[in-house]
Amino acid sequence: GIIAAFTNIIPNLGPFIGAAPAVIVGLFVSPMQALYVIIIVTIVQQFESNIISPRIMSSKLNIHPLTIII
């Protein structure tokens, strides 16, 4: 969680770097567990990138959230 938060600052590669330790731990448990981790991390990352961040930025910059996504 904390590693993912810090690496999320790095554009494009940060979320993958942050998710890597969780996926590796999941692989030690089972390959299916690693797949679940990948799916959950992807869903959370997409939600944060496409919904939460644009709303926060739009409220601070006074522009429409869709403008930020584009």
Short mmCIF file of C-alpha atoms in Angstrom, two decimals:
data_model
loop_
_atom_site.label_atom_id
_atom_site.label_comp_id
_atom_site.label_asym_id
_atom_site.label_seq_id
_atom_site.Cartn_x
_atom_site.Cartn_y
_atom_site.Cartn_z
CA GLY A 1 0.00 0.00 0.00
CA ILE A 2 2.63 2.56 1.02
CA ILE A 3 5.03 1.53 -1.74
CA ALA A 4 2.23 1.80 -4.30
CA ALA A 5 1.32 5.27 -3.04
CA PHE A 6 4.87 6.54 -3.41
CA THR A 7 5.49 4.96 -6.79
CA ASN A 8 2.18 6.28 -8.12
CA ILE A 9 3.93 9.65 -8.45
CA ILE A 10 6.04 8.23 -11.30
CA PRO A 11 4.03 8.54 -14.54
CA ASN A 12 3.21 5.37 -16.50
CA LEU A 13 5.58 2.96 -14.69
CA GLY A 14 4.85 3.85 -11.07
CA PRO A 15 1.71 1.74 -10.60
CA PHE A 16 3.44 -1.32 -12.05
CA ILE A 17 6.48 -0.85 -9.81
CA GLY A 18 4.22 -0.40 -6.79
CA ALA A 19 2.17 -3.49 -7.60
CA ALA A 20 5.18 -5.75 -8.20
CA PRO A 21 5.84 -6.60 -4.51
CA ALA A 22 2.18 -7.51 -3.96
CA VAL A 23 2.13 -9.70 -7.06
CA ILE A 24 5.34 -11.45 -6.00
CA VAL A 25 3.88 -12.17 -2.57
CA GLY A 26 0.73 -13.43 -4.28
CA LEU A 27 2.85 -15.77 -6.41
CA PHE A 28 4.34 -17.29 -3.28
CA VAL A 29 0.83 -18.12 -2.10
CA SER A 30 -0.56 -19.32 -5.45
CA PRO A 31 -0.71 -18.20 -9.07
CA MET A 32 -4.44 -17.58 -8.67
CA GLN A 33 -3.75 -15.25 -5.74
CA ALA A 34 -1.30 -13.30 -7.91
CA LEU A 35 -3.96 -13.00 -10.60
CA TYR A 36 -6.44 -11.64 -8.05
CA VAL A 37 -3.86 -9.08 -6.93
CA ILE A 38 -3.26 -7.96 -10.52
CA ILE A 39 -7.00 -7.59 -11.15
CA ILE A 40 -7.62 -5.62 -7.96
CA VAL A 41 -4.61 -3.35 -8.48
CA THR A 42 -5.73 -2.66 -12.06
CA ILE A 43 -9.29 -1.81 -11.00
CA VAL A 44 -8.13 0.47 -8.18
CA GLN A 45 -5.57 2.20 -10.42
CA GLN A 46 -8.12 2.82 -13.17
CA PHE A 47 -10.66 4.16 -10.67
CA GLU A 48 -8.09 6.52 -9.17
CA SER A 49 -6.73 7.70 -12.52
CA ASN A 50 -10.04 8.18 -14.29
CA ILE A 51 -12.42 9.28 -11.54
CA ILE A 52 -10.76 10.47 -8.34
CA SER A 53 -7.80 12.43 -9.75
CA PRO A 54 -9.80 14.31 -12.41
CA ARG A 55 -12.42 15.33 -9.85
CA ILE A 56 -9.80 16.66 -7.44
CA MET A 57 -7.91 18.47 -10.19
CA SER A 58 -11.08 19.93 -11.70
CA SER A 59 -12.19 21.35 -8.37
CA LYS A 60 -8.80 23.03 -7.88
CA LEU A 61 -8.42 24.26 -11.48
CA ASN A 62 -12.10 25.11 -12.08
CA ILE A 63 -12.36 23.11 -15.30
CA HIS A 64 -14.48 20.15 -16.32
CA PRO A 65 -13.12 16.71 -15.25
CA LEU A 66 -13.40 15.39 -18.81
CA THR A 67 -10.97 18.09 -19.94
CA ILE A 68 -8.39 16.68 -17.53
CA ILE A 69 -8.86 13.10 -18.74
CA ILE A 70 -8.42 14.12 -22.37
#
